[in-house]
Structure formats: C-alpha cells, structure tokens
Coordinates of C-alpha atoms and ligand atoms in Angstrom, one line a residue:
M1 CA 59.6 -49.3 -29.1
P2 CA 56.9 -51.0 -31.3
D3 CA 56.4 -49.6 -34.8
N4 CA 52.7 -49.1 -34.2
A5 CA 52.4 -46.8 -31.2
P6 CA 49.0 -46.8 -29.6
P7 CA 46.4 -44.3 -30.7
P8 CA 46.5 -41.1 -28.7
A9 CA 44.4 -41.5 -25.6
V10 CA 43.5 -38.0 -24.7
A11 CA 43.1 -37.9 -20.9
P12 CA 41.0 -34.7 -20.5
N13 CA 41.6 -34.8 -16.7
L14 CA 45.3 -35.0 -17.3
V15 CA 45.3 -32.0 -19.5
S16 CA 43.3 -30.0 -17.0
A17 CA 45.4 -31.2 -14.1
V18 CA 48.4 -29.3 -15.5
S19 CA 48.3 -26.1 -13.5
E20 CA 49.4 -23.0 -15.3
A21 CA 49.4 -21.0 -12.1
R22 CA 51.4 -23.5 -10.0
Q23 CA 54.0 -23.9 -12.8
W24 CA 54.3 -20.1 -13.2
A25 CA 54.6 -19.5 -9.5
R26 CA 57.4 -22.1 -9.2
L27 CA 59.2 -20.6 -12.1
M28 CA 59.0 -17.1 -10.6
Q29 CA 60.2 -18.4 -7.2
L30 CA 63.2 -20.0 -8.8
A31 CA 63.8 -16.8 -10.8
E32 CA 64.5 -15.1 -7.5
I33 CA 67.4 -17.4 -6.9
G34 CA 70.2 -15.5 -8.7
G35 CA 67.7 -13.0 -9.9
F36 CA 68.6 -9.4 -11.0
T37 CA 67.0 -6.5 -12.9
D38 CA 69.0 -5.1 -15.7
P39 CA 69.2 -1.3 -16.5
A40 CA 66.3 -1.7 -19.0
G41 CA 64.1 -3.2 -16.2
H42 CA 64.3 -6.8 -17.5
K43 CA 64.4 -9.5 -14.8
G44 CA 67.2 -11.9 -15.5
V45 CA 68.9 -14.8 -13.7
N46 CA 72.6 -15.4 -13.0
R47 CA 72.8 -18.9 -11.4
A48 CA 76.0 -20.6 -12.3
C49 CA 76.3 -24.3 -11.8
L50 CA 77.7 -25.8 -8.6
T51 CA 77.3 -22.6 -6.6
P52 CA 75.3 -22.0 -3.4
L53 CA 72.5 -20.4 -5.6
D54 CA 72.4 -23.6 -7.8
R55 CA 72.1 -25.7 -4.6
E56 CA 69.4 -23.4 -3.2
A57 CA 67.3 -23.9 -6.4
R58 CA 67.9 -27.7 -6.3
R59 CA 66.8 -27.9 -2.7
K60 CA 63.5 -26.2 -3.6
L61 CA 63.0 -28.6 -6.5
I62 CA 63.7 -31.6 -4.2
A63 CA 61.2 -30.2 -1.6
W64 CA 58.5 -29.9 -4.2
G65 CA 59.2 -33.4 -5.6
E66 CA 59.3 -35.0 -2.1
A67 CA 56.0 -33.4 -1.3
I68 CA 54.4 -35.6 -4.0
G69 CA 56.4 -38.7 -3.1
L70 CA 59.3 -38.4 -5.6
K71 CA 62.6 -39.9 -4.5
P72 CA 65.8 -37.8 -5.0
S73 CA 69.2 -39.1 -5.9
V74 CA 72.5 -37.6 -7.2
D75 CA 75.2 -39.1 -9.3
A76 CA 79.0 -38.4 -9.4
L77 CA 78.5 -35.5 -11.8
G78 CA 75.9 -33.9 -9.6
N79 CA 73.1 -34.8 -12.0
L80 CA 69.9 -34.7 -9.8
F81 CA 67.1 -37.2 -10.3
L82 CA 63.6 -37.3 -8.8
R83 CA 61.9 -40.6 -9.4
A84 CA 58.2 -41.3 -9.6
E85 CA 57.7 -45.0 -9.3
G86 CA 55.7 -46.9 -11.9
D87 CA 53.6 -50.1 -11.6
D88 CA 56.6 -52.0 -12.8
P89 CA 59.6 -50.7 -10.8
K90 CA 61.9 -52.9 -12.9
A91 CA 60.9 -51.3 -16.2
A92 CA 63.3 -48.9 -17.7
P93 CA 62.2 -45.4 -16.8
V94 CA 61.1 -42.6 -19.0
L95 CA 63.4 -39.6 -18.4
T96 CA 62.4 -36.0 -18.6
G97 CA 64.0 -32.7 -17.5
S98 CA 66.6 -30.2 -18.5
H99 CA 69.0 -27.9 -16.5
M100 CA 68.8 -25.4 -13.6
D101 CA 72.0 -23.4 -14.2
S102 CA 71.8 -20.2 -16.2
Q103 CA 74.0 -18.0 -18.4
P104 CA 75.7 -15.1 -16.5
N105 CA 73.3 -12.6 -18.1
G106 CA 70.6 -15.2 -18.5
G107 CA 66.8 -15.4 -18.6
R108 CA 64.2 -16.9 -16.3
F109 CA 63.2 -19.8 -18.5
D110 CA 66.2 -21.4 -20.4
G111 CA 66.6 -24.8 -18.9
I112 CA 64.6 -24.4 -15.7
Y113 CA 61.3 -24.5 -17.7
G114 CA 62.1 -28.1 -18.7
V115 CA 62.7 -29.1 -15.2
I116 CA 59.6 -27.4 -13.7
A117 CA 57.5 -28.7 -16.7
G118 CA 58.7 -32.2 -15.9
L119 CA 57.7 -31.8 -12.2
E120 CA 54.3 -30.3 -13.2
A121 CA 53.6 -33.1 -15.7
I122 CA 54.4 -35.7 -13.1
E123 CA 52.2 -33.9 -10.5
A124 CA 49.4 -33.7 -13.1
L125 CA 49.6 -37.4 -13.9
R126 CA 49.3 -38.1 -10.2
E127 CA 46.4 -35.7 -9.6
A128 CA 44.6 -37.1 -12.7
G129 CA 45.1 -40.7 -11.4
V130 CA 46.9 -41.7 -14.6
R131 CA 49.0 -44.7 -13.7
T132 CA 52.1 -45.6 -15.6
K133 CA 53.8 -48.9 -16.1
R134 CA 57.2 -47.4 -16.2
P135 CA 58.8 -45.1 -13.6
I136 CA 59.2 -41.5 -14.7
E137 CA 62.5 -39.8 -13.6
L138 CA 62.9 -36.1 -13.6
V139 CA 66.5 -35.0 -14.2
A140 CA 68.3 -31.7 -13.6
W141 CA 71.6 -32.1 -15.6
T142 CA 74.7 -30.4 -14.2
N143 CA 76.3 -27.6 -16.1
E144 CA 74.4 -27.5 -19.3
E145 CA 75.3 -23.8 -20.0
G146 CA 79.1 -23.9 -19.7
G147 CA 79.0 -20.3 -18.5
R148 CA 81.2 -21.0 -15.4
F149 CA 83.0 -24.1 -16.5
A150 CA 83.4 -24.7 -20.3
P151 CA 82.1 -26.7 -22.1
G152 CA 78.4 -27.1 -21.3
C153 CA 76.5 -30.4 -21.1
M154 CA 79.2 -32.0 -18.8
G155 CA 76.5 -33.8 -16.8
S156 CA 74.7 -35.4 -19.7
M157 CA 78.0 -36.1 -21.6
A158 CA 79.3 -38.1 -18.6
Y159 CA 75.9 -39.8 -18.0
A160 CA 75.8 -41.0 -21.6
G161 CA 79.5 -42.2 -21.5
F162 CA 80.4 -39.7 -24.2
R163 CA 83.3 -38.6 -22.1
P164 CA 84.9 -40.1 -18.9
A165 CA 83.7 -38.5 -15.7
D166 CA 87.1 -37.0 -14.9
T167 CA 87.5 -35.3 -18.3
W168 CA 87.1 -31.8 -17.1
D169 CA 88.7 -32.0 -13.6
A170 CA 91.4 -29.4 -14.4
I171 CA 89.1 -26.9 -16.1
T172 CA 89.0 -23.6 -14.1
D173 CA 86.4 -20.9 -13.7
K174 CA 87.3 -17.3 -13.9
D175 CA 88.4 -17.3 -10.2
G176 CA 90.8 -20.2 -10.8
I177 CA 88.6 -22.8 -9.0
T178 CA 88.8 -26.2 -10.8
W179 CA 85.9 -28.2 -11.8
A180 CA 87.1 -31.0 -9.6
Q181 CA 87.1 -28.7 -6.5
A182 CA 83.7 -27.2 -7.2
L183 CA 82.2 -30.6 -7.9
A184 CA 83.7 -32.1 -4.7
E185 CA 82.4 -29.2 -2.6
H186 CA 79.0 -29.6 -4.2
L187 CA 78.7 -33.3 -3.7
G188 CA 79.8 -32.7 -0.1
E189 CA 77.0 -30.2 0.4
E190 CA 74.5 -32.8 -1.0
R191 CA 75.8 -35.8 0.8
D192 CA 72.5 -36.2 2.6
I193 CA 70.8 -37.0 -0.8
P194 CA 71.1 -40.7 -1.8
A195 CA 73.9 -41.3 -4.3
R196 CA 73.3 -43.2 -7.5
G197 CA 75.6 -44.7 -10.1
L198 CA 76.6 -42.6 -13.1
G199 CA 74.7 -43.5 -16.3
G200 CA 71.6 -45.4 -17.1
K201 CA 69.5 -46.9 -19.9
P202 CA 66.3 -45.0 -20.0
F203 CA 63.4 -46.2 -22.1
A204 CA 63.0 -42.7 -23.7
Y205 CA 64.0 -39.1 -22.9
V206 CA 61.8 -36.0 -23.5
E207 CA 63.1 -32.5 -22.8
A208 CA 60.8 -29.5 -22.8
H209 CA 62.5 -26.1 -23.5
I210 CA 61.7 -22.7 -24.7
E211 CA 62.6 -22.4 -28.4
Q212 CA 65.2 -19.6 -28.0
G213 CA 64.5 -18.5 -31.5
P214 CA 61.8 -16.6 -33.3
R215 CA 60.1 -19.3 -35.5
L216 CA 57.2 -20.5 -33.4
E217 CA 56.1 -17.0 -32.6
A218 CA 56.5 -15.8 -36.2
E219 CA 54.6 -18.8 -37.5
D220 CA 51.9 -18.6 -34.8
C221 CA 52.5 -22.0 -33.5
D222 CA 52.1 -23.4 -29.9
I223 CA 54.5 -26.3 -30.0
G224 CA 57.8 -27.1 -31.7
I225 CA 58.3 -30.8 -32.3
V226 CA 62.1 -31.0 -32.3
T227 CA 63.5 -33.2 -35.0
G228 CA 67.2 -32.8 -34.2
I229 CA 70.0 -30.5 -33.0
Q230 CA 72.7 -28.9 -35.1
G231 CA 76.4 -29.6 -34.3
S232 CA 78.6 -27.4 -32.2
R233 CA 82.3 -27.0 -31.7
W234 CA 84.0 -24.8 -29.1
F235 CA 87.7 -23.7 -29.1
V236 CA 89.8 -21.7 -26.7
V237 CA 92.6 -19.7 -28.3
E238 CA 95.6 -18.3 -26.3
I239 CA 98.0 -15.8 -27.9
R240 CA 101.2 -15.1 -26.1
G241 CA 103.4 -12.1 -26.8
K242 CA 105.4 -9.7 -24.6
T243 CA 104.5 -6.7 -22.5
D244 CA 106.1 -3.4 -23.5
H245 CA 105.8 0.3 -22.8
A246 CA 102.9 1.8 -24.8
G247 CA 104.6 5.1 -25.2
T248 CA 108.1 4.1 -26.2
T249 CA 108.1 0.8 -28.0
P250 CA 107.9 1.1 -31.8
L251 CA 105.1 -0.9 -33.3
A252 CA 107.6 -2.9 -35.4
L253 CA 109.3 -4.2 -32.3
R254 CA 106.2 -5.4 -30.4
Q255 CA 104.7 -8.8 -29.8
D256 CA 101.2 -7.4 -29.2
A257 CA 98.8 -10.2 -28.3
V258 CA 95.7 -8.0 -28.9
Q259 CA 96.8 -7.1 -32.4
D260 CA 97.3 -10.7 -33.3
M261 CA 94.0 -11.6 -31.7
V262 CA 92.3 -9.0 -34.0
R263 CA 94.1 -10.6 -37.0
A264 CA 93.0 -14.1 -36.0
I265 CA 89.4 -13.1 -35.6
A266 CA 89.4 -11.3 -38.9
A267 CA 90.7 -14.4 -40.6
L268 CA 88.1 -16.6 -38.8
N269 CA 85.3 -14.3 -40.0
E270 CA 86.5 -15.1 -43.6
L271 CA 86.7 -18.8 -42.9
M272 CA 83.2 -18.8 -41.4
R273 CA 81.6 -16.6 -44.2
D274 CA 78.3 -18.1 -45.2
P275 CA 76.0 -16.3 -47.7
K276 CA 73.1 -18.5 -46.7
D277 CA 73.5 -17.4 -43.0
V278 CA 73.1 -20.9 -41.7
L279 CA 76.5 -21.1 -40.1
R280 CA 76.8 -19.6 -36.6
F281 CA 80.1 -18.2 -35.4
T282 CA 80.6 -16.4 -32.1
V283 CA 83.6 -15.0 -30.2
G284 CA 81.8 -14.6 -26.8
R285 CA 84.7 -14.2 -24.4
V286 CA 87.8 -12.2 -24.7
E287 CA 90.4 -11.8 -21.9
V288 CA 93.5 -9.6 -22.2
A289 CA 96.4 -9.4 -19.7
P290 CA 97.9 -7.6 -18.0
G291 CA 95.0 -5.3 -18.9
S292 CA 96.6 -1.9 -18.5
S293 CA 96.0 1.0 -20.9
N294 CA 99.6 1.9 -21.3
T295 CA 101.1 -1.6 -21.5
V296 CA 101.2 -3.7 -24.6
A297 CA 99.3 -6.9 -23.8
D298 CA 101.3 -10.1 -23.6
T299 CA 98.3 -12.4 -23.4
A300 CA 95.0 -12.6 -25.3
R301 CA 92.5 -15.4 -24.9
F302 CA 89.3 -15.8 -26.7
T303 CA 86.6 -18.5 -27.3
I304 CA 85.1 -19.7 -30.5
D305 CA 81.6 -21.1 -30.7
F306 CA 80.9 -22.6 -34.1
R307 CA 77.7 -24.4 -35.2
H308 CA 76.3 -25.9 -38.3
P309 CA 73.5 -28.5 -39.0
D310 CA 75.6 -30.3 -41.7
N311 CA 78.4 -32.4 -40.2
A312 CA 80.5 -32.1 -43.4
V313 CA 80.6 -28.3 -42.9
L314 CA 81.1 -28.7 -39.2
Q315 CA 84.1 -30.9 -39.7
A316 CA 85.7 -29.1 -42.7
R317 CA 85.6 -25.6 -41.2
G318 CA 86.1 -26.7 -37.6
N319 CA 89.2 -28.6 -38.7
A320 CA 90.5 -25.5 -40.4
V321 CA 90.3 -23.2 -37.4
A322 CA 93.7 -23.9 -35.9
G323 CA 95.5 -23.5 -39.2
V324 CA 93.7 -20.3 -40.1
I325 CA 94.7 -18.8 -36.7
Q326 CA 98.3 -19.9 -37.0
A327 CA 98.5 -18.3 -40.5
A328 CA 96.9 -15.1 -39.3
V329 CA 99.0 -14.2 -36.2
R330 CA 102.1 -12.3 -37.1
D331 CA 104.2 -11.6 -34.0
C332 CA 103.1 -13.9 -31.2
A333 CA 102.9 -17.6 -30.3
V334 CA 99.5 -19.2 -30.4
C335 CA 97.8 -22.3 -28.9
V336 CA 94.3 -23.5 -30.0
A337 CA 92.5 -26.1 -28.0
E338 CA 89.1 -27.7 -28.8
R339 CA 86.8 -27.9 -25.8
F340 CA 83.6 -29.2 -27.1
H341 CA 82.6 -31.2 -30.2
A342 CA 78.9 -32.2 -30.6
V343 CA 78.0 -33.6 -34.0
P344 CA 74.5 -32.8 -35.4
V345 CA 71.9 -35.3 -34.3
A346 CA 68.5 -36.4 -35.8
F347 CA 66.0 -37.8 -33.3
Q348 CA 64.6 -41.1 -34.3
P349 CA 60.8 -40.7 -34.9
D350 CA 59.4 -42.4 -31.8
V351 CA 59.4 -39.4 -29.4
P352 CA 58.8 -36.7 -32.0
D353 CA 55.8 -38.7 -33.3
A354 CA 54.5 -39.1 -29.7
V355 CA 54.8 -35.3 -29.2
E356 CA 53.0 -34.7 -32.4
R357 CA 50.1 -37.1 -31.4
A358 CA 49.8 -35.3 -28.1
A359 CA 49.8 -31.8 -29.7
K360 CA 47.3 -32.8 -32.3
A361 CA 45.0 -34.5 -29.7
Q362 CA 45.1 -31.2 -27.7
G363 CA 44.2 -29.1 -30.8
L364 CA 47.5 -27.2 -30.7
R365 CA 49.4 -25.8 -33.7
A366 CA 52.7 -27.7 -33.9
L367 CA 55.7 -27.3 -36.2
R368 CA 58.5 -29.7 -36.8
M369 CA 61.8 -28.0 -36.4
A370 CA 65.5 -28.5 -35.7
S371 CA 67.2 -26.9 -32.7
G372 CA 69.9 -24.3 -33.2
A373 CA 70.8 -24.4 -29.5
F374 CA 72.5 -27.4 -28.1
H375 CA 70.8 -29.3 -25.3
D376 CA 71.5 -32.3 -23.0
A377 CA 69.2 -34.3 -25.3
Q378 CA 72.0 -34.2 -27.9
F379 CA 74.0 -36.6 -25.7
V380 CA 71.1 -38.9 -24.6
V381 CA 70.4 -39.8 -28.3
P382 CA 72.7 -42.9 -28.4
L383 CA 71.0 -44.3 -25.2
C384 CA 67.3 -44.3 -26.1
P385 CA 64.6 -42.7 -28.3
T386 CA 64.9 -39.0 -27.6
G387 CA 62.9 -35.9 -28.4
M388 CA 62.2 -32.3 -27.3
I389 CA 59.2 -30.1 -27.0
F390 CA 59.7 -26.4 -27.8
T391 CA 57.5 -23.5 -26.6
P392 CA 57.5 -20.1 -28.2
C393 CA 59.4 -17.3 -26.6
R394 CA 59.0 -13.6 -27.2
A395 CA 60.9 -12.3 -30.3
G396 CA 63.1 -15.4 -30.0
V397 CA 65.2 -13.7 -27.3
S398 CA 67.3 -15.9 -25.1
H399 CA 70.6 -15.8 -23.1
H400 CA 69.3 -12.3 -22.1
P401 CA 67.2 -11.0 -19.2
A402 CA 64.4 -10.1 -21.7
E403 CA 63.8 -13.8 -22.4
Y404 CA 60.1 -14.3 -21.9
S405 CA 57.4 -16.9 -22.5
E406 CA 53.8 -16.4 -21.4
P407 CA 52.4 -18.6 -18.6
G408 CA 49.9 -20.0 -21.1
Q409 CA 52.5 -20.9 -23.7
L410 CA 54.5 -22.7 -21.1
A411 CA 51.5 -24.5 -19.7
A412 CA 50.6 -25.7 -23.3
G413 CA 54.1 -27.2 -23.6
T414 CA 53.7 -29.0 -20.3
R415 CA 50.3 -30.4 -21.2
V416 CA 51.9 -31.9 -24.3
L417 CA 54.8 -33.2 -22.2
A418 CA 52.3 -34.8 -19.7
Q419 CA 50.5 -36.6 -22.4
T420 CA 53.7 -37.7 -24.1
L421 CA 55.1 -39.1 -20.8
A422 CA 51.8 -40.9 -20.2
E423 CA 52.0 -42.6 -23.6
L424 CA 55.7 -43.5 -23.4
A425 CA 55.6 -44.7 -19.8
N426 CA 52.9 -47.1 -20.7
L427 CA 54.6 -48.7 -23.7
Ligands
GLV501 C1 73.0 -23.7 -24.9 O1 72.9 -22.9 -24.0 C2 73.5 -23.2 -26.2 O2 74.5 -22.4 -26.1 O3 73.1 -23.7 -27.2
MN502 MN1 69.0 -24.5 -22.1
MN503 MN1 71.3 -21.8 -22.6

C-alpha cells in the first residue's frame, strides 16, 4: 500500500445507501436460527459451527449475496466466500467478514454482525454506483468461537497457513464426534457450492465486530479503531484418579480427581494473580466422571483460557502452567495439553488509518483501542494489512443472551466499513 493514502472521498450516496433497517432485519432473521429466550427474557443464539443450524444461516447469507450478484465458494475448512467482482478481476481482493457460529449461550451479534455488515456494505456500494478496481470478498470463517470444537479460529488459522488443515481432525465435540467427521459431513452438504483452494493473498482485510467490552459506551464513542489484539493461550487439563465408595473410603486412601482439580485451580489463581487486572484467566469448562454423588470421581477435565497483551507475560506465565499444575496435584496423575496459542498482534497502520479517515469524514466519534477478544483478524495479519472496526455494545456484555447493540450503532459501523472498503478496493 502506498504511504500516502488518498484523501477521504466522502461518498454521501454511499453513506446513505447503507440501510439500517435492512441490516437489522437480516440480523434478526439470523438470530432466529438457533435462537432461544433465557429465563430473564433475553433473546440469545446457540448456533454451533458445522451443524444444520450453521448451514441454514449460511444458505440464507448465500441467497442474499446471490440476489445481488455475489459468487459463493467454499474451501476445505468450510470457510465461505461471496465475491463481488471488481473492474480488475486479477487484482488482489479486499476481504471483509467475520464468523456465523455462536457461543452455546451466545448473543445475536458476536460475529454475525461483521458478516452482515460486510454484505450490507457491498450492497450499499452497488446501490450507490461506487465502482471498485479490486474485487471485494465477503468471508464467513468456520469455527471462530471454539464452543463446539476447541480451539476457535480454525478456519482462519488454516487459511493463513498458521496450522496445517488436518491439525484438528481428531478433536471431538462433547458427543464424541470428531472435527474430521463433522467437516466431511458439512462439506458434503455444501457440495453444490463451488469449491475453492484453501488460502489466499488478499490486498487487505477489514473485520467489523461489536466491541464486547464497555469502553465505547462509557466513553460515548461510535467507532472503535482497533489497533491490535491481545494474545491468548488455551490449555486442556486432565486429572486421573480412582473411583471409590464415598461412604467407606477414608480420605487418606483416595485418589480424588475433583480434589486435585481444586488444588490445581487454586495454584493457577496464584500464578495468574495480577494487581493491575490486565491479565485474563478463565476456567470455563469442567467435566467430572463418572459424575455420581456417592462415588469419588476418577476423572476431572478442565479448560484454561489465559490472555495478556504483553507477549513476555503470555509466554512466561503460560509456560509455567503445566509445572504449577503438576506441583499442585497430590494424589492423581495429570496431563496438560496446549490447544491454542495466539501471540498478541499489532495491526500495521494502513487499515486503522483508513478506518479513522472514514469515521472522521462521517463525523463520528472514534477511539483507538486494542481488542481483548480474539478474532479471525489475528491470523490474517501476516498475509496483508489488517484492521477491525468496533461498534459499542450495551454495558459491554457479550457471550451472553443479553448482548445488545442498537440498530443505529451497528449501521454507523457499517457506514464506516463501506467507506473503508471503497477506499482500500480502489488502491
Ligand atoms: C472470541 O470469541 C473470544 O473468546 O475472544
Ligand atoms: Mn466474535
Ligand atoms: Mn465470541
């Protein structure tokens, strides 16, 4: 990209072509696919990747895209692309999108907003008669959330060559279905969609997403110009003991997997202590077997999600995890496996600067900020200039059915996306 990007050409008709109502209606239609209402009355979404619900949502997206002339294709990881041709079909495309899968107790906007915003931005470009030299490709990455198959971001990791495509074949979901089985079934169901090779070399990548944190709302800003993403490491810990009778076995004779899990988690809390409250440490999944009140558990499994913006801290504390657990358990055997390792990334200035120009030109209040959540953008960074656009979300709530962004806030993000795409796709 040239150092001197062109001045912002505000295309007023482009800005007004972004339809808040159309975008909101699509988001609400998709929220019905896997939608549920929680006991407090919040409408959430549970749409795990590579399920019939995921496919139903993807088919809707394809239908909307085809209605405006976009061409679908699917790669070996199930990443779905919808291509809007440019004046120079040989030019590297500008890529935009996010993911369509959700957390098990997820909201209506995480991920899907970035996909629908990309579609809305492309539709607005067409309606406004804005031509682009470069093609624009809309992408829906497979399994960003990692809720069914851990880790997340498998689609973008494989696309970027960060991991070989077969890395996760043996990973199972909670029903024992392997990733390889689920992916083969999924690709079979989508065999009518043209296949494309895995990977690519986009000219730039821009991902719109709700912030999933409280800053934009608290600071009364419309747009987050994302400057980078903190690092994340995921581990799975399995503790193996022995079942025994809960009424008769003296405590000193037990190999109680639950008690050793409690010791391990207490020790990890010490390792992860951070008076500045920058570090993030979560045990989000615990499984105990055989799971009977009056039997000492012989197996305990738990996950660790550990994040930090400073790679030195991410490495030092992450590398200490296995040793701390080994030292903490008393009676059982333990196995610690790392499942995900994403180092912190800083976006090079090209895309954030283009986002800032668009936000300024539209008179929006924008804030430069780093992302605490990981995103597919984290893995696209080595391929091309990359950036993200955040929109505010109520009270910063996400990964929860109460997750909410106003239609106008989401439309503002899409207007900035549309103008950013118009600029990048004409470089
Ligand atoms: C993404 O869903 C994350 O956990 O950051
Ligand atoms: Mn997301
Ligand atoms: Mn998420």
